Amino acid sequence: MSAQASSSQPSGFGSSGALSHVYIQYPPLRCKISGARNIFYDDGTKQLIVPTSDQVFCWKTTPFNPNVTPSSDQIGEGPVLSIRFSLDLKLLAVQRSPHEVQIQNRESGDTFSFKCRSESERILGFFWTDSPTCDIVFVKTSGLELFSCSSGIRSLQLVETKKLNVSWYVYTHESRLVLLATGMQCKNLTGYQISSVGIVRLPRFDMAMAKSEANSKPVLAAEDIYIVTVYGRIYCLQLDKIAMQLYCYRFYRDAVIQQGSLPVYSTKIAVSVVDNVLLVHQVDAKVVIIYDIFADSQVPVSAPLPLLVRGFSRANAAASQLMGQNVEGLEGKDSNHGETVIYADEWVFLVPDLICDIANGVLWKIHLDLEAISSSSSEVQTVLEFLQRRKLEANKAKQLCLAMARTIILERRPVPMVARAIDVLVNCFSLSIKTGKYHMGSKVERSSTTSGSNVNSAIDESSQADTSEKPPKQESGSGTHDKSIVKSSSVTSESEDNVSFAKNRGKSINVDLSSSEQNGGNLVGTDVSGDEAQPSVVRPQAPGSGSTPLRTDEQQESLVTSAAISPDDLCSFVFAPVEEEMAGDSSYLVAIIVEFLCSANLERLKVPLNIYVLMIQLLARNENYAELGLFIMNKIIEPSKEVAMQLLASGRHNFQTRKLGLDMLRELALHHDYVLLLVQDGYYLEALRFARKTKVNTVQPSLFLEAAYASNDSQHLAAVLRFFSDFIPRFKSTTDHQTYSRYLTKMNTMVTA
């Protein structure tokens, strides 16, 4: 496990006075237990584990719930260097020494031990897998050993060995990727991805390292390596403290390619990933820099800001301290918000967006303030693109996008600028439809991996991949226990995802993964959510033609809605409200709607009829009837019954516009409506001829008879009566015939008189 710093909250679009872009939310999850030895994090099952002398207490961290009740298991007495559950939660493995791991059946209580065959070997760490070929992998100084568990859980069967002289390693469960460091400088890395689709061996690659002196040979430490998964793509981030750069490497099946670097401003950093957003914590400076590496840019999303704690109140603190029977309340520091130390030495950053405060025994979750981020930039197009890629708070991102669209129109920004913003929304919606990510009102389910869910984390066969990940670190040593974080002057090793924290006498915090002498590798784990990923990382270099990106298909745990904005949403929540608020000449809004129609047409999206109706209303309001006629004739406004009816309504004072509406009804073969409108306009004889020609028999004869009688023309009334008598059987026996025949007789009598 690795320590990572959290970021501060910035001001967002529509927010007032926000001071950070990233924050941790009060209350935290409290995990302080009497007699606790240290704290471990198992990112395979996403549990925080606190062992005592004969028990282990476990808190589920996904979904994050500060009030979750811990579960407990009995274990034998002895040291605990690392601990983790099998993915199905049936087995519990405890590393007792650099040479021994005990495995316990949680149901029966049966245990057996795995020991190194040679005293010269040491166990650097272990992790459970969902691979069909093996169940557990031990990382030793001599390489990897893959085992399967027998049905009786009383022994392990060796499946395969990977011989290699390993100094330290880094592993994350989300990526299913383990990196093994070899060589005198530990800069030669070999990777294996062990997932549900098999085992993939990555080509060996070397890390770039700057030299402080000509003859110096710097040694790469595990805490300077981070595995992150962003938009379904797996990256390795390497901190070069001499060059003050964070190098980005992307993994492919047949290649590992450096794809640019990010500047750092602190010799101590931490890395997190929240909703596919990369957070680089500058621990010394106590700020965080946000990157969205979906775009090919080294430019941060926003300015560096400090981390804040939100939601604290003394009432909340008092209430939360009463919760939990086995969990002790926070001590003085945490109970007083003003004394909370941001980026404290006791903070350890976990996979992918968690912070464990060892001193106070609490776990924080990192959040993004989308509102603050969106308001921190004047580049509307860039902000909209950023918000459209968000999934954890998709509804908030969607509402922010709609608010921004309304604002730039109400402010009458230049039409080209507004058009580019609308293009972003339309293109994102079109892409979500093509990729099947958008469902009307539905939610995308992301499953957790706590029960060993299958993760197709092997190879991405295309350049597009889906997933949102968060990076944690890992520190491992050459011969000590797994992922425990210990405050001691000596550097211990940390194994894969389990990170243990213990308070010792030393000043520095190290993650204890494997051996007692070498630094442990910081573990970075991330959750994967389905999401399209197109461009490669910062300054990407084109991989070889045969290279295919490595990805993970593990889905995130929570439910999220799509942030995509449909044309109906734009019409209902942008154009319609804006039309009500805008005063004066409406030609500006018409120009914006035309740009929207062009964008939707390019993406072949169906436009809601209300948008055409709104255009007609706007043009008629300013009496731009000639322009309206051009829009109709050139099919910019598509024909429909609603459009025709609006043309008729808007054409009360313009005959040509009303005629356009009538002609549209005829083109659409809406003969019934056409006949009714002819009758209403007094053209009842023409309506009769048209009804007979098109065989319209759904119009009541009384409408024609009433119109003829209202004209006070006895000949017309006689003609209408004769028409219905000839073409409607038994019409002469109806009350309409009798009534209007009587009216006709009276009219003829008055004429002769």
mmCIF file of N, CA and C in Angstrom, residues 340-430:
data_model
loop_
_atom_site.group_PDB
_atom_site.id
_atom_site.type_symbol
_atom_site.label_atom_id
_atom_site.label_comp_id
_atom_site.label_asym_id
_atom_site.label_seq_id
_atom_site.Cartn_x
_atom_site.Cartn_y
_atom_site.Cartn_z
ATOM 1 N N THR A 340 -7.031 18.978 12.346
ATOM 2 C CA THR A 340 -6.727 17.935 11.381
ATOM 3 C C THR A 340 -5.570 18.370 10.501
ATOM 4 N N VAL A 341 -4.580 17.514 10.388
ATOM 5 C CA VAL A 341 -3.383 17.837 9.612
ATOM 6 C C VAL A 341 -3.528 17.245 8.225
ATOM 7 N N ILE A 342 -3.558 18.101 7.219
ATOM 8 C CA ILE A 342 -3.653 17.650 5.837
ATOM 9 C C ILE A 342 -2.270 17.202 5.364
ATOM 10 N N TYR A 343 -2.242 16.063 4.660
ATOM 11 C CA TYR A 343 -0.982 15.467 4.197
ATOM 12 C C TYR A 343 -0.056 15.164 5.378
ATOM 13 N N ALA A 344 -0.642 14.646 6.444
ATOM 14 C CA ALA A 344 0.166 14.295 7.606
ATOM 15 C C ALA A 344 1.075 13.125 7.269
ATOM 16 N N ASP A 345 2.138 12.983 8.056
ATOM 17 C CA ASP A 345 3.063 11.871 7.835
ATOM 18 C C ASP A 345 2.378 10.529 8.033
ATOM 19 N N GLU A 346 1.331 10.513 8.839
ATOM 20 C CA GLU A 346 0.620 9.260 9.110
ATOM 21 C C GLU A 346 -0.398 8.910 8.031
ATOM 22 N N TRP A 347 -0.525 9.748 7.028
ATOM 23 C CA TRP A 347 -1.484 9.463 5.956
ATOM 24 C C TRP A 347 -0.892 8.456 4.979
ATOM 25 N N VAL A 348 -1.694 7.462 4.633
ATOM 26 C CA VAL A 348 -1.308 6.471 3.630
ATOM 27 C C VAL A 348 -2.420 6.416 2.585
ATOM 28 N N PHE A 349 -2.029 6.535 1.340
ATOM 29 C CA PHE A 349 -3.005 6.585 0.246
ATOM 30 C C PHE A 349 -3.214 5.189 -0.312
ATOM 31 N N LEU A 350 -4.480 4.782 -0.393
ATOM 32 C CA LEU A 350 -4.831 3.426 -0.784
ATOM 33 C C LEU A 350 -5.494 3.415 -2.146
ATOM 34 N N VAL A 351 -5.570 2.229 -2.683
ATOM 35 C CA VAL A 351 -6.148 2.019 -3.992
ATOM 36 C C VAL A 351 -7.655 2.185 -3.935
ATOM 37 N N PRO A 352 -8.331 2.963 -4.762
ATOM 38 C CA PRO A 352 -7.657 3.936 -5.613
ATOM 39 C C PRO A 352 -7.847 5.349 -5.116
ATOM 40 N N ASP A 353 -8.832 5.559 -4.240
ATOM 41 C CA ASP A 353 -9.190 6.928 -3.848
ATOM 42 C C ASP A 353 -9.434 7.035 -2.349
ATOM 43 N N LEU A 354 -8.636 6.291 -1.581
ATOM 44 C CA LEU A 354 -8.802 6.275 -0.134
ATOM 45 C C LEU A 354 -7.553 6.793 0.563
ATOM 46 N N ILE A 355 -7.744 7.318 1.750
ATOM 47 C CA ILE A 355 -6.638 7.784 2.588
ATOM 48 C C ILE A 355 -6.835 7.193 3.976
ATOM 49 N N CYS A 356 -5.812 6.513 4.484
ATOM 50 C CA CYS A 356 -5.864 5.972 5.835
ATOM 51 C C CYS A 356 -5.006 6.834 6.745
ATOM 52 N N ASP A 357 -5.641 7.381 7.753
ATOM 53 C CA ASP A 357 -4.943 8.161 8.774
ATOM 54 C C ASP A 357 -4.579 7.198 9.900
ATOM 55 N N ILE A 358 -3.317 6.768 9.924
ATOM 56 C CA ILE A 358 -2.898 5.750 10.877
ATOM 57 C C ILE A 358 -3.008 6.253 12.301
ATOM 58 N N ALA A 359 -2.606 7.486 12.527
ATOM 59 C CA ALA A 359 -2.566 8.016 13.883
ATOM 60 C C ALA A 359 -3.950 8.041 14.518
ATOM 61 N N ASN A 360 -4.971 8.391 13.751
ATOM 62 C CA ASN A 360 -6.320 8.517 14.284
ATOM 63 C C ASN A 360 -7.205 7.316 13.997
ATOM 64 N N GLY A 361 -6.694 6.362 13.205
ATOM 65 C CA GLY A 361 -7.483 5.177 12.906
ATOM 66 C C GLY A 361 -8.741 5.475 12.132
ATOM 67 N N VAL A 362 -8.631 6.280 11.083
ATOM 68 C CA VAL A 362 -9.793 6.614 10.259
ATOM 69 C C VAL A 362 -9.438 6.453 8.790
ATOM 70 N N LEU A 363 -10.476 6.249 7.990
ATOM 71 C CA LEU A 363 -10.316 6.097 6.543
ATOM 72 C C LEU A 363 -11.151 7.153 5.847
ATOM 73 N N TRP A 364 -10.511 7.929 4.989
ATOM 74 C CA TRP A 364 -11.179 8.980 4.230
ATOM 75 C C TRP A 364 -11.339 8.547 2.778
ATOM 76 N N LYS A 365 -12.353 9.079 2.141
ATOM 77 C CA LYS A 365 -12.546 8.862 0.699
ATOM 78 C C LYS A 365 -12.372 10.184 -0.028
ATOM 79 N N ILE A 366 -11.641 10.159 -1.138
ATOM 80 C CA ILE A 366 -11.360 11.360 -1.919
ATOM 81 C C ILE A 366 -12.495 11.608 -2.914
ATOM 82 N N HIS A 367 -12.907 12.854 -3.030
ATOM 83 C CA HIS A 367 -13.975 13.237 -3.956
ATOM 84 C C HIS A 367 -13.506 14.391 -4.843
ATOM 85 N N LEU A 368 -14.094 14.453 -6.032
ATOM 86 C CA LEU A 368 -13.894 15.597 -6.923
ATOM 87 C C LEU A 368 -15.047 16.576 -6.756
ATOM 88 N N ASP A 369 -14.735 17.857 -6.794
ATOM 89 C CA ASP A 369 -15.773 18.885 -6.816
ATOM 90 C C ASP A 369 -15.934 19.336 -8.264
ATOM 91 N N LEU A 370 -16.860 18.690 -8.967
ATOM 92 C CA LEU A 370 -17.045 18.993 -10.388
ATOM 93 C C LEU A 370 -17.496 20.431 -10.590
ATOM 94 N N GLU A 371 -18.308 20.907 -9.687
ATOM 95 C CA GLU A 371 -18.799 22.279 -9.815
ATOM 96 C C GLU A 371 -17.644 23.274 -9.714
ATOM 97 N N ALA A 372 -16.741 23.014 -8.778
ATOM 98 C CA ALA A 372 -15.594 23.901 -8.614
ATOM 99 C C ALA A 372 -14.643 23.814 -9.798
ATOM 100 N N ILE A 373 -14.418 22.605 -10.280
ATOM 101 C CA ILE A 373 -13.505 22.431 -11.420
ATOM 102 C C ILE A 373 -14.057 23.130 -12.651
ATOM 103 N N SER A 374 -15.352 22.979 -12.874
ATOM 104 C CA SER A 374 -15.943 23.552 -14.086
ATOM 105 C C SER A 374 -15.914 25.075 -14.072
ATOM 106 N N SER A 375 -15.965 25.677 -12.895
ATOM 107 C CA SER A 375 -15.959 27.135 -12.828
ATOM 108 C C SER A 375 -14.551 27.712 -12.817
ATOM 109 N N SER A 376 -13.553 26.847 -12.766
ATOM 110 C CA SER A 376 -12.181 27.340 -12.673
ATOM 111 C C SER A 376 -11.551 27.600 -14.036
ATOM 112 N N SER A 377 -12.277 27.293 -15.099
ATOM 113 C CA SER A 377 -11.726 27.477 -16.448
ATOM 114 C C SER A 377 -12.707 28.267 -17.301
ATOM 115 N N SER A 378 -12.149 29.111 -18.153
ATOM 116 C CA SER A 378 -12.988 29.876 -19.086
ATOM 117 C C SER A 378 -13.142 29.162 -20.419
ATOM 118 N N GLU A 379 -12.453 28.029 -20.591
ATOM 119 C CA GLU A 379 -12.551 27.252 -21.823
ATOM 120 C C GLU A 379 -13.790 26.370 -21.751
ATOM 121 N N VAL A 380 -14.897 26.886 -22.262
ATOM 122 C CA VAL A 380 -16.165 26.178 -22.133
ATOM 123 C C VAL A 380 -16.113 24.824 -22.820
ATOM 124 N N GLN A 381 -15.554 24.753 -24.012
ATOM 125 C CA GLN A 381 -15.495 23.502 -24.749
ATOM 126 C C GLN A 381 -14.709 22.449 -23.974
ATOM 127 N N THR A 382 -13.575 22.839 -23.410
ATOM 128 C CA THR A 382 -12.744 21.902 -22.654
ATOM 129 C C THR A 382 -13.458 21.418 -21.405
ATOM 130 N N VAL A 383 -14.127 22.339 -20.722
ATOM 131 C CA VAL A 383 -14.847 21.962 -19.503
ATOM 132 C C VAL A 383 -15.986 21.002 -19.827
ATOM 133 N N LEU A 384 -16.719 21.261 -20.896
ATOM 134 C CA LEU A 384 -17.814 20.371 -21.277
ATOM 135 C C LEU A 384 -17.297 18.980 -21.616
ATOM 136 N N GLU A 385 -16.185 18.903 -22.334
ATOM 137 C CA GLU A 385 -15.602 17.602 -22.645
ATOM 138 C C GLU A 385 -15.217 16.865 -21.371
ATOM 139 N N PHE A 386 -14.633 17.590 -20.427
ATOM 140 C CA PHE A 386 -14.243 16.986 -19.152
ATOM 141 C C PHE A 386 -15.472 16.468 -18.406
ATOM 142 N N LEU A 387 -16.514 17.260 -18.331
ATOM 143 C CA LEU A 387 -17.709 16.856 -17.591
ATOM 144 C C LEU A 387 -18.419 15.680 -18.256
ATOM 145 N N GLN A 388 -18.409 15.642 -19.563
ATOM 146 C CA GLN A 388 -19.086 14.555 -20.267
ATOM 147 C C GLN A 388 -18.422 13.206 -20.034
ATOM 148 N N ARG A 389 -17.165 13.208 -19.635
ATOM 149 C CA ARG A 389 -16.463 11.949 -19.377
ATOM 150 C C ARG A 389 -16.635 11.464 -17.942
ATOM 151 N N ARG A 390 -17.314 12.218 -17.121
ATOM 152 C CA ARG A 390 -17.466 11.831 -15.719
ATOM 153 C C ARG A 390 -18.615 10.848 -15.554
ATOM 154 N N LYS A 391 -18.421 9.888 -14.641
ATOM 155 C CA LYS A 391 -19.426 8.852 -14.430
ATOM 156 C C LYS A 391 -19.871 8.710 -12.983
ATOM 157 N N LEU A 392 -18.964 8.923 -12.042
ATOM 158 C CA LEU A 392 -19.347 8.718 -10.644
ATOM 159 C C LEU A 392 -20.435 9.690 -10.215
ATOM 160 N N GLU A 393 -20.378 10.902 -10.719
ATOM 161 C CA GLU A 393 -21.421 11.894 -10.451
ATOM 162 C C GLU A 393 -21.962 12.376 -11.791
ATOM 163 N N ALA A 394 -22.462 11.426 -12.561
ATOM 164 C CA ALA A 394 -22.889 11.736 -13.918
ATOM 165 C C ALA A 394 -24.050 12.713 -13.942
ATOM 166 N N ASN A 395 -24.974 12.571 -13.012
ATOM 167 C CA ASN A 395 -26.122 13.476 -13.022
ATOM 168 C C ASN A 395 -25.693 14.917 -12.734
ATOM 169 N N LYS A 396 -24.777 15.075 -11.779
ATOM 170 C CA LYS A 396 -24.278 16.420 -11.491
ATOM 171 C C LYS A 396 -23.540 16.980 -12.695
ATOM 172 N N ALA A 397 -22.723 16.144 -13.342
ATOM 173 C CA ALA A 397 -21.994 16.589 -14.530
ATOM 174 C C ALA A 397 -22.970 17.012 -15.630
ATOM 175 N N LYS A 398 -24.051 16.259 -15.774
ATOM 176 C CA LYS A 398 -25.050 16.587 -16.796
ATOM 177 C C LYS A 398 -25.716 17.924 -16.503
ATOM 178 N N GLN A 399 -26.087 18.138 -15.241
ATOM 179 C CA GLN A 399 -26.737 19.393 -14.883
ATOM 180 C C GLN A 399 -25.790 20.578 -15.059
ATOM 181 N N LEU A 400 -24.514 20.370 -14.758
ATOM 182 C CA LEU A 400 -23.534 21.444 -14.963
ATOM 183 C C LEU A 400 -23.393 21.777 -16.440
ATOM 184 N N CYS A 401 -23.396 20.755 -17.287
ATOM 185 C CA CYS A 401 -23.301 20.990 -18.735
ATOM 186 C C CYS A 401 -24.510 21.769 -19.241
ATOM 187 N N LEU A 402 -25.692 21.392 -18.785
ATOM 188 C CA LEU A 402 -26.903 22.104 -19.202
ATOM 189 C C LEU A 402 -26.875 23.554 -18.725
ATOM 190 N N ALA A 403 -26.415 23.764 -17.493
ATOM 191 C CA ALA A 403 -26.344 25.124 -16.965
ATOM 192 C C ALA A 403 -25.343 25.965 -17.744
ATOM 193 N N MET A 404 -24.214 25.370 -18.104
ATOM 194 C CA MET A 404 -23.217 26.103 -18.883
ATOM 195 C C MET A 404 -23.754 26.462 -20.256
ATOM 196 N N ALA A 405 -24.467 25.520 -20.883
ATOM 197 C CA ALA A 405 -25.037 25.790 -22.206
ATOM 198 C C ALA A 405 -26.046 26.934 -22.135
ATOM 199 N N ARG A 406 -26.895 26.920 -21.124
ATOM 200 C CA ARG A 406 -27.862 28.018 -20.977
ATOM 201 C C ARG A 406 -27.151 29.351 -20.752
ATOM 202 N N THR A 407 -26.109 29.326 -19.919
ATOM 203 C CA THR A 407 -25.431 30.567 -19.559
ATOM 204 C C THR A 407 -24.760 31.220 -20.759
ATOM 205 N N ILE A 408 -24.037 30.428 -21.557
ATOM 206 C CA ILE A 408 -23.310 31.028 -22.678
ATOM 207 C C ILE A 408 -24.274 31.575 -23.726
ATOM 208 N N ILE A 409 -25.482 30.994 -23.823
ATOM 209 C CA ILE A 409 -26.473 31.530 -24.765
ATOM 210 C C ILE A 409 -27.086 32.810 -24.216
ATOM 211 N N LEU A 410 -27.422 32.801 -22.943
ATOM 212 C CA LEU A 410 -27.998 34.006 -22.336
ATOM 213 C C LEU A 410 -26.999 35.157 -22.340
ATOM 214 N N GLU A 411 -25.718 34.840 -22.235
ATOM 215 C CA GLU A 411 -24.694 35.883 -22.284
ATOM 216 C C GLU A 411 -24.377 36.320 -23.711
ATOM 217 N N ARG A 412 -25.037 35.675 -24.673
ATOM 218 C CA ARG A 412 -24.857 35.986 -26.091
ATOM 219 C C ARG A 412 -23.382 35.916 -26.489
ATOM 220 N N ARG A 413 -22.765 34.808 -26.115
ATOM 221 C CA ARG A 413 -21.390 34.581 -26.547
ATOM 222 C C ARG A 413 -21.371 34.442 -28.070
ATOM 223 N N PRO A 414 -20.212 34.611 -28.708
ATOM 224 C CA PRO A 414 -20.152 34.479 -30.174
ATOM 225 C C PRO A 414 -20.723 33.142 -30.641
ATOM 226 N N VAL A 415 -21.452 33.204 -31.743
ATOM 227 C CA VAL A 415 -22.105 32.003 -32.258
ATOM 228 C C VAL A 415 -21.121 30.866 -32.517
ATOM 229 N N PRO A 416 -19.936 31.105 -33.122
ATOM 230 C CA PRO A 416 -18.995 29.987 -33.331
ATOM 231 C C PRO A 416 -18.588 29.308 -32.029
ATOM 232 N N MET A 417 -18.417 30.093 -30.967
ATOM 233 C CA MET A 417 -18.027 29.503 -29.690
ATOM 234 C C MET A 417 -19.155 28.642 -29.121
ATOM 235 N N VAL A 418 -20.377 29.133 -29.198
ATOM 236 C CA VAL A 418 -21.515 28.359 -28.721
ATOM 237 C C VAL A 418 -21.699 27.113 -29.585
ATOM 238 N N ALA A 419 -21.455 27.250 -30.877
ATOM 239 C CA ALA A 419 -21.591 26.102 -31.779
ATOM 240 C C ALA A 419 -20.603 25.002 -31.409
ATOM 241 N N ARG A 420 -19.369 25.375 -31.051
ATOM 242 C CA ARG A 420 -18.383 24.364 -30.652
ATOM 243 C C ARG A 420 -18.811 23.663 -29.365
ATOM 244 N N ALA A 421 -19.390 24.425 -28.455
ATOM 245 C CA ALA A 421 -19.869 23.822 -27.209
ATOM 246 C C ALA A 421 -20.998 22.830 -27.483
ATOM 247 N N ILE A 422 -21.910 23.202 -28.364
ATOM 248 C CA ILE A 422 -23.017 22.306 -28.704
ATOM 249 C C ILE A 422 -22.492 21.075 -29.437
ATOM 250 N N ASP A 423 -21.486 21.259 -30.282
ATOM 251 C CA ASP A 423 -20.878 20.116 -30.968
ATOM 252 C C ASP A 423 -20.362 19.089 -29.970
ATOM 253 N N VAL A 424 -19.762 19.569 -28.891
ATOM 254 C CA VAL A 424 -19.241 18.660 -27.872
ATOM 255 C C VAL A 424 -20.373 17.812 -27.293
ATOM 256 N N LEU A 425 -21.470 18.452 -26.931
ATOM 257 C CA LEU A 425 -22.584 17.734 -26.323
ATOM 258 C C LEU A 425 -23.216 16.750 -27.305
ATOM 259 N N VAL A 426 -23.388 17.184 -28.541
ATOM 260 C CA VAL A 426 -24.003 16.310 -29.542
ATOM 261 C C VAL A 426 -23.092 15.133 -29.860
ATOM 262 N N ASN A 427 -21.797 15.389 -30.030
ATOM 263 C CA ASN A 427 -20.861 14.315 -30.349
ATOM 264 C C ASN A 427 -20.759 13.300 -29.216
ATOM 265 N N CYS A 428 -20.755 13.792 -27.982
ATOM 266 C CA CYS A 428 -20.678 12.877 -26.841
ATOM 267 C C CYS A 428 -21.931 12.013 -26.754
ATOM 268 N N PHE A 429 -23.082 12.607 -27.023
ATOM 269 C CA PHE A 429 -24.311 11.816 -27.007
ATOM 270 C C PHE A 429 -24.303 10.774 -28.123
ATOM 271 N N SER A 430 -23.865 11.181 -29.300
ATOM 272 C CA SER A 430 -23.804 10.245 -30.423
ATOM 273 C C SER A 430 -22.874 9.083 -30.115
#
